[in-house]
Coordinates of C-alpha atoms in Angstrom, one line a residue:
X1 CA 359.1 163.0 252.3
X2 CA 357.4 166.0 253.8
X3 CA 354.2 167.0 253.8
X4 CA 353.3 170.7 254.0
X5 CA 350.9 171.9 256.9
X6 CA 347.1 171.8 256.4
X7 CA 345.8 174.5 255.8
X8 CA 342.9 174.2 257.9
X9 CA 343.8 172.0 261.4
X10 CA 341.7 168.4 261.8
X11 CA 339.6 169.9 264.9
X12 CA 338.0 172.7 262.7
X13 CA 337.4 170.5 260.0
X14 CA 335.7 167.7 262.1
X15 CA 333.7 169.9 264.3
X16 CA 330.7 171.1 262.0
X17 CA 330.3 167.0 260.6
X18 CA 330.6 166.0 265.0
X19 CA 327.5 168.3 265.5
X20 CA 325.3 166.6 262.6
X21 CA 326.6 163.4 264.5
X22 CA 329.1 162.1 262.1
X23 CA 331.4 159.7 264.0
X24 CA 335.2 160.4 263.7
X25 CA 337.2 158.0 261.9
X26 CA 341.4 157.1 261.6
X27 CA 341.7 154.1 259.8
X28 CA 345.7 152.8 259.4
X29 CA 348.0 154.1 256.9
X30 CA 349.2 150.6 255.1
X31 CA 347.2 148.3 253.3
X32 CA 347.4 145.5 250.5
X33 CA 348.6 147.1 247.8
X34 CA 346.0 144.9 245.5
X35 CA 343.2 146.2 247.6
X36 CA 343.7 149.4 245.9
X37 CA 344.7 148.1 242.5
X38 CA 341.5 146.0 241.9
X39 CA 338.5 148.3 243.7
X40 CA 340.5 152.0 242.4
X41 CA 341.7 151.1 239.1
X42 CA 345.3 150.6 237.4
X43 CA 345.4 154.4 236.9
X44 CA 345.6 155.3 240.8
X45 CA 347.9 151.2 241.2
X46 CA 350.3 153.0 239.3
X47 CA 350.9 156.2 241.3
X48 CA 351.4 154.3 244.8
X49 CA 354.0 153.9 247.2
X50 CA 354.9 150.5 247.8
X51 CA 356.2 148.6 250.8
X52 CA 356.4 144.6 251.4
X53 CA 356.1 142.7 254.7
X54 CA 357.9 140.2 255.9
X55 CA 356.6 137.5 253.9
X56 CA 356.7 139.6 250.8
X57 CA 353.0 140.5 250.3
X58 CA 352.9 143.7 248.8
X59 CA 351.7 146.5 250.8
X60 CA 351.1 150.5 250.3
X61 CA 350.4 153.6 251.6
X62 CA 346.6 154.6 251.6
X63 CA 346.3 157.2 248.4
X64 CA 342.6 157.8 249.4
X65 CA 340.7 157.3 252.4
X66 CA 337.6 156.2 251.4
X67 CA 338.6 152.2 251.1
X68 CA 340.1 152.2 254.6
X69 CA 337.0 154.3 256.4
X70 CA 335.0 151.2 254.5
X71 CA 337.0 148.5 255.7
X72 CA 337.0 149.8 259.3
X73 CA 333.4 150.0 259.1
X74 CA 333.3 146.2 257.8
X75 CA 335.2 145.2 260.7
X76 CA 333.1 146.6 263.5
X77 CA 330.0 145.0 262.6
X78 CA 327.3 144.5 259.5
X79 CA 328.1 146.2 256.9
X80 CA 324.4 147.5 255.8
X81 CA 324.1 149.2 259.4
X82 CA 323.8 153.0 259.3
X83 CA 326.5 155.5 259.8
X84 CA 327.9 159.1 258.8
X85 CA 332.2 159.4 259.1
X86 CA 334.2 162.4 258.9
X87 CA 337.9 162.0 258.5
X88 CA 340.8 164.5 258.4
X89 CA 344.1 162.5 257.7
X90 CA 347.2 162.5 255.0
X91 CA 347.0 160.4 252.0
X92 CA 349.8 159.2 250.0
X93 CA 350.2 159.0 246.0
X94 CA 352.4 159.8 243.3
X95 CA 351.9 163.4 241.4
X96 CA 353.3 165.3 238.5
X97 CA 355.2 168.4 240.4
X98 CA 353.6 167.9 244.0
X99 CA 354.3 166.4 247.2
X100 CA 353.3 162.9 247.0
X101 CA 352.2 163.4 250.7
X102 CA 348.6 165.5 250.9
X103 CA 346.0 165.8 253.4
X104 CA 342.5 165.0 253.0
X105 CA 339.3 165.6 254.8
X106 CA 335.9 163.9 254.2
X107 CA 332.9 162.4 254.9
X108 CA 331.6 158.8 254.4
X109 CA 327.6 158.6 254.7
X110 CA 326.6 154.1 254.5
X111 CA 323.5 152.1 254.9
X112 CA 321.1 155.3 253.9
X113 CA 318.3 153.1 251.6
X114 CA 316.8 156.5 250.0
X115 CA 319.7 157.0 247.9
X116 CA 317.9 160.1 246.1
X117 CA 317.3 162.2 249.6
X118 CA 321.0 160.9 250.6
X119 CA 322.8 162.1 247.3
X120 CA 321.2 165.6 247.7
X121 CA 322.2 165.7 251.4
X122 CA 325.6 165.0 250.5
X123 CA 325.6 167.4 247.7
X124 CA 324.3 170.0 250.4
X125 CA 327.1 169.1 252.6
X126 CA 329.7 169.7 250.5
X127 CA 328.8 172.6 249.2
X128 CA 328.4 174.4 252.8
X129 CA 331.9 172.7 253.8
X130 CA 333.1 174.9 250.5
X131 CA 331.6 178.0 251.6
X132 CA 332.7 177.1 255.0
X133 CA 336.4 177.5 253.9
X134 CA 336.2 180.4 251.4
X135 CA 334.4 179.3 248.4
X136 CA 331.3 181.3 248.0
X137 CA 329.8 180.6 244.6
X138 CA 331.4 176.8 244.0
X139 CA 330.5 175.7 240.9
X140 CA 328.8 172.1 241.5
X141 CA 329.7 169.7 238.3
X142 CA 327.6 166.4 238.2
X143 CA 327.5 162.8 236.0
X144 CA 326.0 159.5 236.9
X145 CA 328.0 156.5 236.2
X146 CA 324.9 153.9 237.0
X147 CA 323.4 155.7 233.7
X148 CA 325.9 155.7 231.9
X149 CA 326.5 151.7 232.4
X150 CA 322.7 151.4 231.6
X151 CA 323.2 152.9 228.5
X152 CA 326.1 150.9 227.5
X153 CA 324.3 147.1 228.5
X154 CA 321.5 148.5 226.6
X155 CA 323.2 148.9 223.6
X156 CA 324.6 146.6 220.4
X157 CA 328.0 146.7 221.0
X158 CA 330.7 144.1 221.3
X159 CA 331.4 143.0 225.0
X160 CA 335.0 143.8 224.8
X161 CA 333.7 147.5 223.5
X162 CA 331.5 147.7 226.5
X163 CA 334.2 147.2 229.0
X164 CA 336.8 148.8 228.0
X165 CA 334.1 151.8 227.4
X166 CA 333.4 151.3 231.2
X167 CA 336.9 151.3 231.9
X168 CA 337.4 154.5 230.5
X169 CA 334.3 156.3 231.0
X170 CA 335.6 160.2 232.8
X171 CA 338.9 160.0 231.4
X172 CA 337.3 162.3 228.4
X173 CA 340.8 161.7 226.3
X174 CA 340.7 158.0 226.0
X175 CA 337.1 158.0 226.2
X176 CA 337.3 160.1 222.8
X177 CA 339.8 157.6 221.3
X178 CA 337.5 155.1 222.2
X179 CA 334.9 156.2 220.3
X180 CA 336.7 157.1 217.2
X181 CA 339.0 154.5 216.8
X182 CA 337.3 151.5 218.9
X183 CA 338.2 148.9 217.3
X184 CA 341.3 148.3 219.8
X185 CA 345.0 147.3 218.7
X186 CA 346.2 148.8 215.6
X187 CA 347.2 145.9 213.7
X188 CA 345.9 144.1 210.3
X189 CA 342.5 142.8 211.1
X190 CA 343.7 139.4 208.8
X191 CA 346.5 138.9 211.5
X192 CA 346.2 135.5 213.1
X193 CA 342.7 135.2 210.5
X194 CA 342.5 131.5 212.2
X195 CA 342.7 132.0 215.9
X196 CA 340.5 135.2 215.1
X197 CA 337.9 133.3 213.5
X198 CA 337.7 130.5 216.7
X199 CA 337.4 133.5 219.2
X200 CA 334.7 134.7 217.0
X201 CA 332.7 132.0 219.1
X202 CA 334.1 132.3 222.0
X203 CA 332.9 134.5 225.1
X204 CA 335.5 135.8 228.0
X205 CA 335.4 132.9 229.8
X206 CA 335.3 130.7 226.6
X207 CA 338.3 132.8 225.4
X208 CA 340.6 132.8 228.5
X209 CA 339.9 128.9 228.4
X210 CA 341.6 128.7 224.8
X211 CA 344.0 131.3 225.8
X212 CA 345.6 128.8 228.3
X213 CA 345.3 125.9 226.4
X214 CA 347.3 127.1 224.0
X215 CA 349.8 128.4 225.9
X216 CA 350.2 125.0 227.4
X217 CA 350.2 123.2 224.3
X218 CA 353.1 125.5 223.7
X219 CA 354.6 125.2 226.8
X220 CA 354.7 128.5 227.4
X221 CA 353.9 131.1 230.4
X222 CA 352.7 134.4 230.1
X223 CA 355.3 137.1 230.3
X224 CA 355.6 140.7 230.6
X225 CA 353.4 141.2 233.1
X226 CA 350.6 140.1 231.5
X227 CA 347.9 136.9 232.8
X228 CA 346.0 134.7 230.9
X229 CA 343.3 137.2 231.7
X230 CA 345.5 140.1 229.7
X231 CA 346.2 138.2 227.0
X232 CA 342.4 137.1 226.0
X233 CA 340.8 140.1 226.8
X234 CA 343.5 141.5 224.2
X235 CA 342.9 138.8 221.4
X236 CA 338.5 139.1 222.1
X237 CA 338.8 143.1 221.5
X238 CA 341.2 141.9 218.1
X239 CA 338.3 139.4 217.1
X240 CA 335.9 141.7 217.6
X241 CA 337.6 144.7 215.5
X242 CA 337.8 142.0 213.4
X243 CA 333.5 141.4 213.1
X244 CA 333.2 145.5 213.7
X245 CA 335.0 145.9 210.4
X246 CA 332.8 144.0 208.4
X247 CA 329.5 145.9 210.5
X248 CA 330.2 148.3 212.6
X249 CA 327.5 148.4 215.4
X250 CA 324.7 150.5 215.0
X251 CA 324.6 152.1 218.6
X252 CA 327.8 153.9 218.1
X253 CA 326.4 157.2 216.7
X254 CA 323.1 157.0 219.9
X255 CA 326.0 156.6 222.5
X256 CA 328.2 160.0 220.6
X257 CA 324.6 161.4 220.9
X258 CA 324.5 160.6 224.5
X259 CA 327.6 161.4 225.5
X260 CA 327.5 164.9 224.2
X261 CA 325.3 165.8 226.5
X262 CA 326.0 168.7 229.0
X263 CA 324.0 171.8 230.7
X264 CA 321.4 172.2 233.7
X265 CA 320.4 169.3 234.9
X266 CA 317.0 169.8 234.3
X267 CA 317.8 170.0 231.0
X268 CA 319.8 167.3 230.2
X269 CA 317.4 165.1 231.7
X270 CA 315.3 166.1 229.1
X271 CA 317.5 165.3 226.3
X272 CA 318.9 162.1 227.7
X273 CA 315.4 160.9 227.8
X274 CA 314.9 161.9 223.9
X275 CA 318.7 160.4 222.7
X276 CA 317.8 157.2 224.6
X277 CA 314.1 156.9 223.4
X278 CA 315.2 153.9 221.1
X279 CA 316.2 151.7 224.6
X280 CA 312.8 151.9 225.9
X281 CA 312.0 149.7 229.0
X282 CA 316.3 148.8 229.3
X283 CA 317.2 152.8 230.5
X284 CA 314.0 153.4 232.0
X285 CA 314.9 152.9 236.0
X286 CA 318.0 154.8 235.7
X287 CA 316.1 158.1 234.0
X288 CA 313.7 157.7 236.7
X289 CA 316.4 157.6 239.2
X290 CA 317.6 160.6 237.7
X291 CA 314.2 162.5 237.6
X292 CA 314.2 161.4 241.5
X293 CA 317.5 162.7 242.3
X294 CA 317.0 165.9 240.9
X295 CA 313.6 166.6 242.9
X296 CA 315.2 165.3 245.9
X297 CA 317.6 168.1 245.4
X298 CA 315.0 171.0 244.5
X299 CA 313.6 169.5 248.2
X300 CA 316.8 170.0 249.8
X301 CA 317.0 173.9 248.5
X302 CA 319.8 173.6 245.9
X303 CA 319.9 175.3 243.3
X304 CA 319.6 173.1 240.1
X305 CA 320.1 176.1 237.6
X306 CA 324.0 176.5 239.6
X307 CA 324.9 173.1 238.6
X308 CA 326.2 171.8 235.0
X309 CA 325.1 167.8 234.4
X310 CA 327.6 165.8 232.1
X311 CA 326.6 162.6 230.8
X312 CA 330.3 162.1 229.8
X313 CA 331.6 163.0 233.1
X314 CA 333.0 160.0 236.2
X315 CA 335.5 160.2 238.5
X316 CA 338.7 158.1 238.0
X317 CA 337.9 155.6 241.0
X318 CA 336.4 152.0 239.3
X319 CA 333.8 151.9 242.8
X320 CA 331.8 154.7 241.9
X321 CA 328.2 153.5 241.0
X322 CA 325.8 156.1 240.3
X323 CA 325.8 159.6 241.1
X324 CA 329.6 161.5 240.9
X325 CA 330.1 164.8 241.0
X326 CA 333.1 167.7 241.8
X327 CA 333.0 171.3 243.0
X328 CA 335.5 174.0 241.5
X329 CA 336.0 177.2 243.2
X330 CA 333.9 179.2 240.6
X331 CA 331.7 178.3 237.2
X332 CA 333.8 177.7 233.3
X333 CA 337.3 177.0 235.2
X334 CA 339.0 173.9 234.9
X335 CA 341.9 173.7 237.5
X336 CA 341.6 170.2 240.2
X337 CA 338.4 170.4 241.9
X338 CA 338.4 171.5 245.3
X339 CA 335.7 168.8 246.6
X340 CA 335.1 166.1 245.0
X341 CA 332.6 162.7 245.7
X342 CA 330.4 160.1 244.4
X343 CA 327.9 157.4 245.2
X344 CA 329.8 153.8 245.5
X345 CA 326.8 150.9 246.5
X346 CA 329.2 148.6 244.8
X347 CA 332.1 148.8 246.9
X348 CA 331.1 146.9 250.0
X349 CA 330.5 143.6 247.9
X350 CA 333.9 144.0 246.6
X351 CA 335.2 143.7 249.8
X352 CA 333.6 140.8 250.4
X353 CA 329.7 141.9 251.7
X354 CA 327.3 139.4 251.1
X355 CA 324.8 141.9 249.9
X356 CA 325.4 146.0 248.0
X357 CA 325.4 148.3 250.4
X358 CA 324.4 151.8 249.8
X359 CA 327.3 154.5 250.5
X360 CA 328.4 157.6 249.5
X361 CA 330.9 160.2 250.6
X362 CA 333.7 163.2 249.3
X363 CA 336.5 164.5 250.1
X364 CA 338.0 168.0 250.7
X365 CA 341.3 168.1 248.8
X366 CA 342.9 170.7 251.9
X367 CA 345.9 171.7 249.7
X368 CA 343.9 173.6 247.2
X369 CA 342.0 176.0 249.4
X370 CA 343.2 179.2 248.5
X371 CA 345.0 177.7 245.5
X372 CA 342.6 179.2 243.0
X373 CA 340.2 181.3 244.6
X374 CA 339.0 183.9 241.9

């Protein structure tokens, strides 16, 4: 495997973030390859490049940077403490008709408690590192995943429905499916009526419980790949299409509504606020996080009336948390974004901080300057 050369070198890259006083960071290039699975999602476990070690743990390549900068960080001290990285540095993954070998620069910005004036600092960041390498006019393209999961605990839906609706949120093709057909597996609703009907009572944990009973009554083990876990989550989402079919769940059509929503941000504040009206009090913190975001940004000098909002758009990383957004090399075109970035408070817990730690950070996909340029 060969990696083409950058085409921008680390030193120019770094220099501009070393002046604002970023600190320059080079994590290691293998990892637990588990680390990546549960924080990134099974989309990105399924595109890396596996090693083992001597006692056959599983390891990988790094196919993103932003895990490793926040382990490093972990490592030297408490996790909550302040402080900007910029990175330059190859990242490995499996892609349809490229090198699976890519550099990567970015910038990692942790422990900032005014997450409205930090989002719009980032956002201002990346869009002068654009312009910095060739970009004039980048067209800035926003969502918010901490609405989004508001919306969805607010709602009537089935707890299977809500997770798997989390799960999918950004990926707009099986977000789609999701909400036209989401009742789950395609089978007979009547199929197993009996073991249906117990789970009907049942929660997750109440479910995964019966799951393994079962199996041990049976004497059996799961197979195919699939856990207890697996297994129950599938036969909860079956129970559930099961009660949807008799009454579907009224919140369906307000969550279409919602995710339809796209334009200035301005203006999709103002129509998320009348879709989701009917939530009251449940939404309420994350509009007004929202509302502050956006006059944090007006503060910083950005120009709102550049920038689309989506309400249906993420970014296909499970950490991200609130805001996400991506920057194309010019407005209506949709090749790879150029830059791309999101807020990610959850991520530290994951890795095992005792309290969320506020971060957020991008990355500059190098490759792709001059790819598209209009």
């Amino acid at each position: 495997m060969k990696t083409p050369p950058p085409s921008i070198d680390r030193d120019s890259f770094l220099k501009p973030f070393l002046a604002l006083g970023f600190q320059p960071s080079e994590p290691g290039l293998l990892f637990p390859a588990d680390l990546f699975i549960d924080l990134s999602g099974e989309e990105l476990g399924k595109r890396l490049f596996l090693t083992s070690d001597g006692e056959g743990r599983d390891l990988c390549l790094r196919p993103e940077l932003t895990i490793p900068v926040c382990i490093d960080h972990m490592a030297a001290g408490e996790p909550a403490r302040r402080a900007d990285y910029v990175y330059f540095g190859r990242a490995f993954r499996l892609r349809t008709g490229r090198s699976g070998e890519f550099w990567q620069g970015g910038v990692e910005a942790i422990g900032a408690t005014d997450r409205s004036v930090e989002d719009a600092r980032l956002l201002a960041l990346a869009i002068d590192c654009a312009r910095r390498h060739g970009i004039a006019k980048p067209q800035l393209r926003l969502g918010d995943v901490g609405l989004f999961r508001s919306v969805l605990e607010a709602l009537d839906l089935p707890a299977s429905w809500r997770r798997k609706l989390a799960r999918d949120f950004g990926r707009s093709a099986l977000i789609g499916t999701d909400l036209t057909q989401p009742a789950g597996p395609k089978r007979p609703i009547s199929t197993h009526a009996g073991l249906m009907s117990a789970l009907d009572r049942n929660d997750p944990e109440g479910a995964r419980a019966l799951v393994a009973d079962l199996l041990a009554l049976g004497g059996l083990s799961p197979a195919g790949g699939r856990g207890v876990d697996d297994i129950a989550e599938r036969f909860l989402e079956r129970a559930e299409s099961r009660r949807a079919a008799i009454s579907p769940p009224a919140d369906l059509d307000l969550l279409q509504r919602f995710l339809a929503i796209e334009g200035p941000p301005g203006d999709a504040l103002m129509a998320a606020r009348l879709v989701l009206a009917p939530l009251g009090v449940t939404v309420a913190g994350a509009l007004d996080e929202f509302a502050a975001r956006l006059e944090a940004i007006r503060n910083a000098g950005l120009a709102l009336d550049e920038m689309i909002f989506s309400s249906a758009f993420g970014r296909r990383l499970d950490y991200y948390s609130g805001l996400v957004f991506e920057l194309h090399v010019a407005a209506g075109r949709r090749e790879p974004p150029l830059i791309g970035g999101g807020r990610y408070d959850r991520l530290f817990t994951l890795l095992g901080a005792p309290v969320p730690v506020p971060a957020i950070g991008f990355s500059l996909y190098v490759e792709r300057l001059g790819e598209d340029a209009p």
